[in-house]
């Protein structure tokens, strides 16, 4: 019978000797232990179950999903595993320190964020730091080195104290980067390159400060000549612009905000224009005052004040996707432009308060009558700006040619094709922006210097002054709104044209600077493939 309580144990015979207990095996290492099955999951069967035949609906569903879903990995992989660079900590810190100082110097001298980032990555890779990451904002440069999973990363940040424009020094920095990256197997000793960097930063400017003031005066005289001013007005505009430069220099030396420097400079130029207007109204018998145009003085100074802003760099950073830095630069441009408008508006309001008859002395044409005179004036403006930006003589010559070429394009589009002034300015800026990276790479001059020099003659200085004057004298008339809107459209088309042209120019010269193109695209897969190669 079967015991309902379960099977009973079989008793051991008295004569049987009990067997010894089995010896427990020594614990093995984790590597030698067999992989245990999950406690909650049964072990997989050794024999696979027979596959069910695919029905027609299953096949149709599979084919439909193959059409909708891609078969390859994402074009922009997310959270790609970093490289494990076998470099020492001392070497890593030395290279990062050098790159931080190099990046700060490039930004201070006028380089864009994309060019600076590409240069730092190029130097880091030349010294074996394949896993370095560069992050640049408006006021800081941060470099982080990923050294693998089992070692701590190294992250260092450097603050940027001030900004300026020194294109000759910037070109020397670009030459240093080219020398380091020319031979990846022998970039040179880091101490030697650091010594070269210090020499570049400590060398004096290519021009004295008095030469810079004279260049600003030439720029103001060139604007007056471009707008059809007489010889007397050209001289007055040049002298007024020179004084405006000295005012800005004194304000900067005193540590005052650049906004007040812009406002004081615009106030002085407008005061000179109001003074000439008063003299013109009360002393018409003087021969040279019969052709006086006080608006040219303000227009020349406004163009000079606008030329010192980082409009081109802000547009490039926006196009390249560095929106934080681009937003800061754009806000700076808007703020400094507001200083110019505030200075002009304040002086004109005071003059009207004291009973000055504010009128605009008009001419039949807004520009000089001769096309050759216009081209020469535009070339003079571009060359003077290049000198004021501390460009080397070779870059100054290239800037002179670029300025004349940009105005020739502007005149062809405006009077030859019949387009509007903003469209013509944007088209000229587009062509200049497209050619500048290609030319700059071939002749080893900063492309940003050529672009900025090419658009300076196209800045709407006279339109800004005329709009403010009409707002003061004819507030009820809406013509001032149209004039100021035309000036705003000129600025926007110049920025858009430069940005689009620079993008096209980088594509043309991609073979010479492919890393910059990859930084602009910010594609992780491109960088990973280049690192693996």
Coordinates of C-alpha atoms in Angstrom, one line a residue:
X1 CA 0.0 0.0 0.0
X2 CA 1.1 3.6 -0.6
X3 CA 1.7 5.6 2.5
X4 CA -0.4 8.8 2.3
X5 CA 2.3 10.7 4.2
X6 CA 4.9 10.1 1.5
X7 CA 7.6 7.6 0.8
X8 CA 9.5 6.2 3.8
X9 CA 13.3 6.2 4.1
X10 CA 14.9 2.8 3.8
X11 CA 16.6 1.8 7.1
X12 CA 20.4 1.3 7.0
X13 CA 21.5 -2.2 7.9
X14 CA 23.4 -2.4 11.2
X15 CA 26.4 -4.0 9.5
X16 CA 26.7 -1.3 6.8
X17 CA 29.5 1.3 7.2
X18 CA 28.3 4.8 6.6
X19 CA 29.9 6.5 3.6
X20 CA 32.2 9.6 4.3
X21 CA 30.7 13.0 3.5
X22 CA 31.7 14.5 0.1
X23 CA 34.5 17.0 0.4
X24 CA 33.5 20.6 -0.5
X25 CA 35.3 21.9 -3.5
X26 CA 37.5 25.0 -3.1
X27 CA 35.9 28.2 -4.2
X28 CA 37.0 29.1 -7.7
X29 CA 37.8 32.6 -9.1
X30 CA 35.0 34.6 -10.6
X31 CA 36.5 34.1 -14.1
X32 CA 36.5 30.3 -13.8
X33 CA 33.0 30.0 -12.4
X34 CA 30.5 28.7 -14.8
X35 CA 27.8 31.2 -15.7
X36 CA 24.7 30.3 -13.7
X37 CA 21.3 30.6 -15.1
X38 CA 19.0 33.3 -13.8
X39 CA 17.2 32.0 -10.7
X40 CA 13.8 33.0 -11.9
X41 CA 14.2 31.9 -15.4
X42 CA 14.4 28.2 -16.5
X43 CA 17.4 27.1 -18.4
X44 CA 17.0 27.2 -22.1
X45 CA 16.1 23.9 -23.7
X46 CA 18.9 22.2 -25.6
X47 CA 16.6 21.5 -28.5
X48 CA 15.0 24.5 -30.3
X49 CA 11.3 24.5 -30.9
X50 CA 10.2 24.0 -34.4
X51 CA 9.7 27.4 -36.2
X52 CA 6.1 28.2 -37.1
X53 CA 5.6 28.8 -40.8
X54 CA 5.3 32.4 -41.7
X55 CA 1.9 33.4 -42.9
X56 CA 1.1 35.9 -45.7
X57 CA 0.2 38.6 -43.2
X58 CA 3.5 38.1 -41.3
X59 CA 5.5 38.4 -44.5
X60 CA 3.6 41.6 -45.6
X61 CA 4.1 43.1 -42.1
X62 CA 7.9 42.3 -42.2
X63 CA 8.3 43.9 -45.7
X64 CA 6.3 47.0 -44.6
X65 CA 8.5 47.4 -41.5
X66 CA 11.7 47.0 -43.6
X67 CA 10.5 49.9 -45.8
X68 CA 9.6 52.2 -42.9
X69 CA 12.5 51.4 -40.5
X70 CA 16.1 51.9 -41.4
X71 CA 18.5 48.9 -41.2
X72 CA 21.7 50.8 -40.2
X73 CA 22.7 52.7 -37.0
X74 CA 21.8 56.4 -36.5
X75 CA 23.6 58.9 -38.6
X76 CA 24.5 60.8 -35.5
X77 CA 25.2 58.2 -32.8
X78 CA 24.2 59.1 -29.2
X79 CA 26.7 58.6 -26.3
X80 CA 29.5 57.2 -28.4
X81 CA 32.2 55.5 -26.3
X82 CA 35.2 57.8 -25.9
X83 CA 38.8 56.9 -26.7
X84 CA 41.2 55.5 -24.2
X85 CA 44.3 57.6 -24.9
X86 CA 47.5 56.1 -23.4
X87 CA 49.2 59.4 -22.5
X88 CA 50.7 60.4 -19.2
X89 CA 49.0 62.8 -16.8
X90 CA 51.9 65.3 -17.0
X91 CA 51.8 65.3 -20.8
X92 CA 48.0 65.8 -20.8
X93 CA 48.2 68.7 -18.4
X94 CA 51.0 70.4 -20.4
X95 CA 49.1 70.1 -23.7
X96 CA 45.9 71.4 -22.1
X97 CA 47.6 74.4 -20.6
X98 CA 49.1 75.2 -24.0
X99 CA 45.8 74.8 -25.8
X100 CA 44.0 77.0 -23.2
X101 CA 46.5 79.9 -23.7
X102 CA 46.3 79.5 -27.5
X103 CA 42.5 79.5 -27.5
X104 CA 42.4 82.6 -25.3
X105 CA 44.9 84.4 -27.6
X106 CA 42.9 83.5 -30.7
X107 CA 39.6 84.7 -29.3
X108 CA 41.1 87.9 -28.0
X109 CA 42.6 88.8 -31.3
X110 CA 39.3 88.3 -33.3
X111 CA 39.0 84.7 -34.3
X112 CA 35.6 83.0 -34.5
X113 CA 34.6 80.2 -32.1
X114 CA 34.6 77.5 -34.9
X115 CA 38.1 78.4 -36.0
X116 CA 39.4 78.5 -32.4
X117 CA 37.8 75.1 -31.6
X118 CA 39.2 73.5 -34.7
X119 CA 42.7 74.9 -34.0
X120 CA 42.6 73.5 -30.4
X121 CA 41.4 70.1 -31.5
X122 CA 44.1 70.0 -34.2
X123 CA 46.9 70.8 -31.7
X124 CA 45.5 68.3 -29.2
X125 CA 45.4 65.5 -31.8
X126 CA 48.9 66.3 -32.9
X127 CA 50.1 65.6 -29.4
X128 CA 48.0 62.4 -29.0
X129 CA 45.0 63.8 -27.1
X130 CA 42.3 62.2 -29.3
X131 CA 39.6 62.2 -26.6
X132 CA 39.8 66.0 -25.8
X133 CA 36.6 68.0 -25.8
X134 CA 36.6 71.8 -26.2
X135 CA 33.8 74.1 -25.0
X136 CA 34.0 77.9 -25.7
X137 CA 31.6 80.5 -24.4
X138 CA 31.8 84.3 -24.6
X139 CA 33.9 84.6 -21.5
X140 CA 35.7 81.2 -21.0
X141 CA 37.5 78.3 -22.7
X142 CA 37.1 74.8 -21.2
X143 CA 39.1 71.7 -22.3
X144 CA 38.3 68.3 -20.9
X145 CA 40.3 65.2 -21.6
X146 CA 38.7 61.8 -21.3
X147 CA 41.3 59.3 -20.3
X148 CA 39.3 56.1 -20.2
X149 CA 36.9 54.5 -17.7
X150 CA 39.4 53.6 -15.0
X151 CA 41.2 57.0 -14.9
X152 CA 39.8 60.4 -13.8
X153 CA 39.3 63.0 -16.6
X154 CA 41.2 66.3 -16.6
X155 CA 39.1 69.4 -17.0
X156 CA 40.5 72.9 -17.0
X157 CA 38.8 76.3 -17.7
X158 CA 40.4 79.7 -18.5
X159 CA 38.6 83.0 -18.3
X160 CA 38.7 85.5 -21.2
X161 CA 39.2 89.0 -19.7
X162 CA 38.8 91.2 -22.7
X163 CA 38.4 91.2 -26.5
X164 CA 40.1 93.2 -29.2
X165 CA 41.2 93.0 -32.9
X166 CA 44.7 92.2 -33.9
X167 CA 44.7 90.3 -37.2
X168 CA 48.5 90.2 -37.6
X169 CA 48.9 88.5 -34.3
X170 CA 46.0 86.2 -35.2
X171 CA 47.8 85.2 -38.4
X172 CA 50.9 84.4 -36.4
X173 CA 48.8 82.1 -34.2
X174 CA 47.4 80.4 -37.2
X175 CA 50.9 79.9 -38.6
X176 CA 51.9 78.3 -35.3
X177 CA 49.0 75.9 -35.5
X178 CA 49.9 74.9 -39.0
X179 CA 53.5 74.2 -38.0
X180 CA 52.3 72.0 -35.2
X181 CA 49.8 70.0 -37.3
X182 CA 52.0 69.8 -40.4
X183 CA 53.7 66.5 -39.2
X184 CA 51.6 64.5 -36.9
X185 CA 54.5 62.3 -36.0
X186 CA 56.7 65.2 -34.9
X187 CA 54.7 68.2 -33.7
X188 CA 57.7 69.5 -31.8
X189 CA 58.4 69.8 -28.1
X190 CA 55.5 71.4 -26.1
X191 CA 58.0 73.7 -24.3
X192 CA 59.4 75.0 -27.6
X193 CA 55.9 75.8 -28.9
X194 CA 54.9 77.4 -25.7
X195 CA 58.0 79.7 -25.9
X196 CA 56.9 80.5 -29.5
X197 CA 53.4 81.3 -28.3
X198 CA 54.8 83.6 -25.6
X199 CA 56.9 85.5 -28.1
X200 CA 53.9 86.0 -30.4
X201 CA 51.8 87.4 -27.5
X202 CA 54.6 89.7 -26.2
X203 CA 55.7 91.2 -29.5
X204 CA 54.7 94.8 -30.2
X205 CA 51.9 95.8 -32.5
X206 CA 52.8 96.3 -36.2
X207 CA 51.7 99.9 -36.0
X208 CA 51.9 102.7 -33.4
X209 CA 48.8 104.1 -31.9
X210 CA 49.1 107.3 -33.9
X211 CA 49.1 105.3 -37.1
X212 CA 45.8 103.7 -36.0
X213 CA 44.3 107.2 -35.4
X214 CA 45.5 108.3 -38.9
X215 CA 43.9 105.1 -40.3
X216 CA 40.6 106.0 -38.7
X217 CA 40.8 109.5 -40.1
X218 CA 41.4 108.1 -43.6
X219 CA 38.4 105.9 -43.1
X220 CA 36.2 108.8 -42.3
X221 CA 37.6 110.8 -45.2
X222 CA 36.9 107.8 -47.5
X223 CA 33.3 107.6 -46.4
X224 CA 32.8 111.4 -47.1
X225 CA 34.4 110.9 -50.5
X226 CA 32.2 107.9 -51.2
X227 CA 29.1 109.9 -50.4
X228 CA 30.1 112.7 -52.8
X229 CA 31.5 115.3 -50.4
X230 CA 33.7 118.2 -51.4
X231 CA 37.3 118.4 -50.6
X232 CA 36.6 120.6 -47.5
X233 CA 34.0 118.1 -46.2
X234 CA 36.4 115.2 -46.7
X235 CA 39.0 117.0 -44.6
X236 CA 36.4 117.9 -41.9
X237 CA 35.1 114.3 -41.8
X238 CA 38.7 113.0 -41.5
X239 CA 39.6 115.3 -38.6
X240 CA 36.3 114.6 -36.8
X241 CA 36.8 110.9 -37.1
X242 CA 40.3 111.2 -35.7
X243 CA 39.0 113.0 -32.7
X244 CA 36.3 110.4 -32.2
X245 CA 39.0 107.7 -32.2
X246 CA 40.9 109.6 -29.5
X247 CA 37.8 109.9 -27.4
X248 CA 37.1 106.2 -27.6
X249 CA 40.7 105.4 -26.7
X250 CA 40.6 107.7 -23.7
X251 CA 37.3 106.1 -22.5
X252 CA 38.8 102.6 -22.9
X253 CA 41.9 103.6 -20.9
X254 CA 39.8 105.0 -18.1
X255 CA 38.0 101.6 -17.8
X256 CA 34.6 103.0 -18.8
X257 CA 32.1 100.8 -20.6
X258 CA 32.3 100.8 -24.4
X259 CA 28.7 101.9 -24.6
X260 CA 29.6 105.4 -23.3
X261 CA 32.6 105.5 -25.6
X262 CA 30.2 105.0 -28.6
X263 CA 27.8 107.5 -27.2
X264 CA 30.5 110.2 -26.6
X265 CA 32.0 109.7 -30.1
X266 CA 28.6 110.0 -31.7
X267 CA 27.8 113.1 -29.7
X268 CA 31.0 114.8 -30.8
X269 CA 30.5 114.0 -34.5
X270 CA 26.9 115.2 -34.3
X271 CA 27.9 118.4 -32.4
X272 CA 30.4 119.2 -35.3
X273 CA 27.6 118.6 -37.8
X274 CA 25.3 120.9 -35.9
X275 CA 28.0 123.6 -35.6
X276 CA 28.6 123.4 -39.4
X277 CA 24.9 123.7 -40.0
X278 CA 24.6 126.8 -37.8
X279 CA 27.6 128.4 -39.6
X280 CA 26.2 127.5 -42.9
X281 CA 22.9 129.2 -42.1
X282 CA 24.6 132.4 -40.9
X283 CA 27.6 132.7 -43.2
X284 CA 26.4 131.7 -46.6
X285 CA 28.9 134.2 -48.2
X286 CA 31.8 131.9 -47.4
X287 CA 32.7 130.1 -50.6
X288 CA 33.3 126.6 -49.2
X289 CA 30.3 126.6 -46.9
X290 CA 28.0 126.8 -49.9
X291 CA 28.7 123.1 -50.5
X292 CA 28.7 122.0 -46.9
X293 CA 26.9 118.8 -46.0
X294 CA 27.0 118.3 -42.2
X295 CA 25.3 114.9 -42.5
X296 CA 28.6 113.6 -44.1
X297 CA 30.4 114.2 -40.8
X298 CA 28.0 112.2 -38.8
X299 CA 27.7 109.5 -41.5
X300 CA 31.5 109.1 -41.5
X301 CA 31.7 108.8 -37.8
X302 CA 28.8 106.4 -37.6
X303 CA 30.4 104.1 -40.2
X304 CA 33.7 104.2 -38.2
X305 CA 31.9 103.4 -34.9
X306 CA 29.9 100.6 -36.5
X307 CA 33.0 99.1 -38.2
X308 CA 34.6 98.5 -34.8
X309 CA 31.9 96.0 -33.8
X310 CA 32.1 92.2 -34.1
X311 CA 29.2 91.9 -36.6
X312 CA 31.0 89.4 -38.8
X313 CA 32.1 87.3 -35.9
X314 CA 28.6 87.3 -34.4
X315 CA 27.1 86.2 -37.7
X316 CA 29.7 83.4 -38.1
X317 CA 29.1 82.1 -34.6
X318 CA 25.3 82.1 -35.2
X319 CA 25.7 80.1 -38.5
X320 CA 28.2 77.7 -36.9
X321 CA 25.8 76.8 -34.1
X322 CA 27.6 78.4 -31.2
X323 CA 24.4 80.2 -30.1
X324 CA 25.5 81.1 -26.6
X325 CA 28.6 83.0 -27.8
X326 CA 26.7 84.4 -30.8
X327 CA 23.9 85.6 -28.6
X328 CA 26.4 87.5 -26.4
X329 CA 28.1 89.0 -29.4
X330 CA 24.8 90.0 -31.0
X331 CA 23.7 91.7 -27.8
X332 CA 27.0 93.5 -27.6
X333 CA 26.5 94.8 -31.2
X334 CA 22.9 95.9 -30.4
X335 CA 24.1 97.7 -27.2
X336 CA 27.0 99.5 -29.0
X337 CA 24.7 100.5 -31.8
X338 CA 22.3 101.9 -29.2
X339 CA 25.1 104.0 -27.8
X340 CA 25.6 105.5 -31.3
X341 CA 21.9 106.2 -31.7
X342 CA 21.7 107.7 -28.2
X343 CA 24.6 110.1 -28.8
X344 CA 23.2 111.4 -32.1
X345 CA 19.7 111.7 -30.7
X346 CA 20.8 113.5 -27.6
X347 CA 22.7 116.2 -29.4
X348 CA 20.0 116.7 -32.0
X349 CA 17.4 117.1 -29.3
X350 CA 19.5 119.7 -27.5
X351 CA 20.1 121.6 -30.7
X352 CA 16.4 121.7 -31.5
X353 CA 15.7 122.8 -27.9
X354 CA 18.0 125.8 -28.5
X355 CA 16.2 126.7 -31.7
X356 CA 18.7 125.4 -34.3
X357 CA 17.0 124.9 -37.7
X358 CA 17.8 121.2 -38.3
X359 CA 17.7 120.5 -42.0
X360 CA 19.4 118.0 -44.3
X361 CA 21.4 119.5 -47.1
X362 CA 20.5 117.3 -50.0
X363 CA 22.2 116.4 -53.3
X364 CA 20.8 114.8 -56.4
X365 CA 22.7 111.6 -55.6
X366 CA 23.7 110.0 -52.4
X367 CA 27.1 108.8 -53.8
X368 CA 29.9 110.4 -55.7
X369 CA 29.2 111.0 -59.4
X370 CA 32.1 109.0 -60.8
X371 CA 32.1 105.2 -60.5
X372 CA 35.9 105.2 -60.4
X373 CA 35.8 107.7 -57.4
X374 CA 33.4 105.4 -55.6
X375 CA 35.6 102.3 -56.1
X376 CA 38.7 104.2 -55.0
X377 CA 36.9 105.5 -51.9
X378 CA 35.7 102.0 -51.0
X379 CA 39.2 100.6 -51.4
X380 CA 40.5 103.4 -49.2
X381 CA 37.9 102.6 -46.5
X382 CA 38.7 98.9 -46.6
X383 CA 42.5 99.5 -46.5
X384 CA 42.2 102.0 -43.6
X385 CA 40.1 99.6 -41.6
X386 CA 42.7 96.8 -42.2
X387 CA 45.4 99.1 -40.8
X388 CA 43.2 100.0 -37.8
X389 CA 42.8 96.3 -37.1
X390 CA 46.6 95.8 -37.0
X391 CA 46.7 93.8 -40.3
X392 CA 50.1 93.0 -41.8
X393 CA 50.9 94.9 -45.1
X394 CA 50.1 91.9 -47.2
X395 CA 46.6 91.7 -45.6
X396 CA 46.2 95.4 -46.1
X397 CA 46.8 95.0 -49.8
X398 CA 44.3 92.1 -50.0
X399 CA 41.8 94.2 -48.0
X400 CA 42.1 97.1 -50.5
X401 CA 41.4 94.8 -53.4
X402 CA 38.5 93.3 -51.5
X403 CA 36.9 96.7 -50.7
X404 CA 37.1 97.8 -54.3
X405 CA 35.7 94.5 -55.5
X406 CA 32.8 94.5 -53.1
X407 CA 31.7 98.0 -54.1
X408 CA 32.0 97.1 -57.8
X409 CA 29.6 94.2 -57.1
X410 CA 27.3 96.5 -55.1
X411 CA 27.1 99.0 -57.9
X412 CA 26.6 96.4 -60.5
X413 CA 23.6 94.9 -58.6
X414 CA 22.1 98.2 -57.7
X415 CA 22.5 100.3 -60.9
X416 CA 23.2 97.6 -63.5
X417 CA 20.6 95.0 -62.4
X418 CA 18.2 97.4 -60.7
X419 CA 17.9 95.8 -57.3
X420 CA 17.3 97.6 -54.1
X421 CA 20.1 98.9 -51.9
X422 CA 19.7 96.1 -49.2
X423 CA 19.6 93.4 -51.8
X424 CA 22.6 94.7 -53.5
X425 CA 24.5 95.0 -50.2
X426 CA 23.5 91.4 -49.3
X427 CA 24.6 90.1 -52.7
X428 CA 28.0 91.8 -52.5
X429 CA 28.5 90.4 -49.0
X430 CA 27.6 86.9 -50.1
X431 CA 30.2 86.9 -52.8
X432 CA 32.9 88.4 -50.5
X433 CA 32.1 85.9 -47.8
X434 CA 32.3 83.0 -50.3
X435 CA 35.7 84.0 -51.7
X436 CA 37.4 85.2 -48.5
X437 CA 38.0 81.7 -46.9
X438 CA 39.4 80.4 -50.2
X439 CA 41.7 83.4 -50.7
X440 CA 42.7 83.5 -47.1
X441 CA 43.7 79.9 -47.0
X442 CA 45.8 80.2 -50.2
X443 CA 47.7 83.4 -49.4
X444 CA 47.8 82.9 -45.6
X445 CA 45.8 85.9 -44.5
X446 CA 42.9 85.9 -42.0
X447 CA 39.7 85.4 -43.9
X448 CA 37.7 87.4 -41.3
X449 CA 39.9 90.4 -42.0
X450 CA 39.0 90.3 -45.7
X451 CA 35.3 89.8 -45.0
X452 CA 35.1 92.7 -42.5
X453 CA 37.1 95.0 -44.7
X454 CA 34.8 94.1 -47.7
X455 CA 31.6 95.1 -45.9
X456 CA 32.7 98.2 -44.1
X457 CA 32.1 100.5 -47.2
X458 CA 28.5 99.1 -47.3
X459 CA 27.6 100.0 -43.7
X460 CA 24.5 102.2 -43.6
X461 CA 26.0 105.2 -41.7
X462 CA 24.2 107.9 -43.6
X463 CA 20.8 106.1 -43.4
X464 CA 21.1 105.9 -39.6
X465 CA 21.8 109.6 -39.3
X466 CA 19.1 110.6 -41.8
X467 CA 16.5 108.5 -40.0
X468 CA 17.3 110.0 -36.6
X469 CA 17.3 113.6 -38.1
X470 CA 13.9 113.0 -39.6
X471 CA 12.6 111.6 -36.3
X472 CA 13.6 114.8 -34.5
X473 CA 12.4 117.3 -37.1
X474 CA 9.5 115.4 -38.7
X475 CA 8.2 113.2 -35.9
X476 CA 4.6 113.1 -37.3
X477 CA 5.8 112.0 -40.7
X478 CA 6.5 108.3 -41.2
X479 CA 9.3 108.8 -43.6
X480 CA 11.9 108.4 -40.7
X481 CA 10.5 104.9 -40.0
X482 CA 11.2 103.9 -43.6
X483 CA 14.7 105.3 -43.5
X484 CA 15.6 103.5 -40.3
X485 CA 14.0 100.3 -41.5
X486 CA 16.1 100.6 -44.7
X487 CA 19.2 100.9 -42.4
X488 CA 18.1 97.8 -40.4
X489 CA 17.5 95.8 -43.6
X490 CA 21.0 96.8 -44.8
X491 CA 22.5 95.4 -41.6
X492 CA 20.5 92.2 -41.8
X493 CA 21.3 91.5 -45.4
X494 CA 25.0 92.1 -44.8
X495 CA 24.9 89.6 -41.9
X496 CA 22.9 87.0 -43.8
X497 CA 25.1 87.5 -46.9
X498 CA 28.3 87.1 -45.0
X499 CA 27.0 84.1 -43.1
X500 CA 25.8 82.3 -46.2
X501 CA 28.9 83.2 -48.2
X502 CA 31.2 82.0 -45.5
X503 CA 29.4 78.7 -45.4
X504 CA 29.8 78.2 -49.1
X505 CA 33.4 79.3 -48.9
X506 CA 34.2 76.8 -46.3
X507 CA 32.7 74.0 -48.4
X508 CA 34.9 75.1 -51.3
X509 CA 38.1 75.2 -49.1
X510 CA 37.1 72.0 -47.1
X511 CA 40.2 70.2 -48.3
X512 CA 42.4 72.8 -46.7
X513 CA 40.5 73.0 -43.5
X514 CA 38.3 69.9 -43.1
X515 CA 38.5 69.9 -39.3
X516 CA 36.8 73.3 -39.2
X517 CA 34.1 72.0 -41.4
X518 CA 33.6 69.0 -39.1
X519 CA 33.4 71.3 -36.1
X520 CA 30.8 73.4 -37.8
X521 CA 28.7 70.4 -38.7
X522 CA 29.3 69.1 -35.1
X523 CA 28.8 65.5 -36.3
X524 CA 30.0 62.9 -33.8
X525 CA 30.4 60.2 -36.4
X526 CA 32.7 62.3 -38.6
X527 CA 35.0 63.0 -35.6
X528 CA 35.0 59.3 -34.5
X529 CA 35.9 58.1 -38.0
X530 CA 38.7 60.7 -38.3
X531 CA 40.0 59.6 -34.9
X532 CA 40.0 55.9 -35.8
X533 CA 41.9 56.6 -39.0

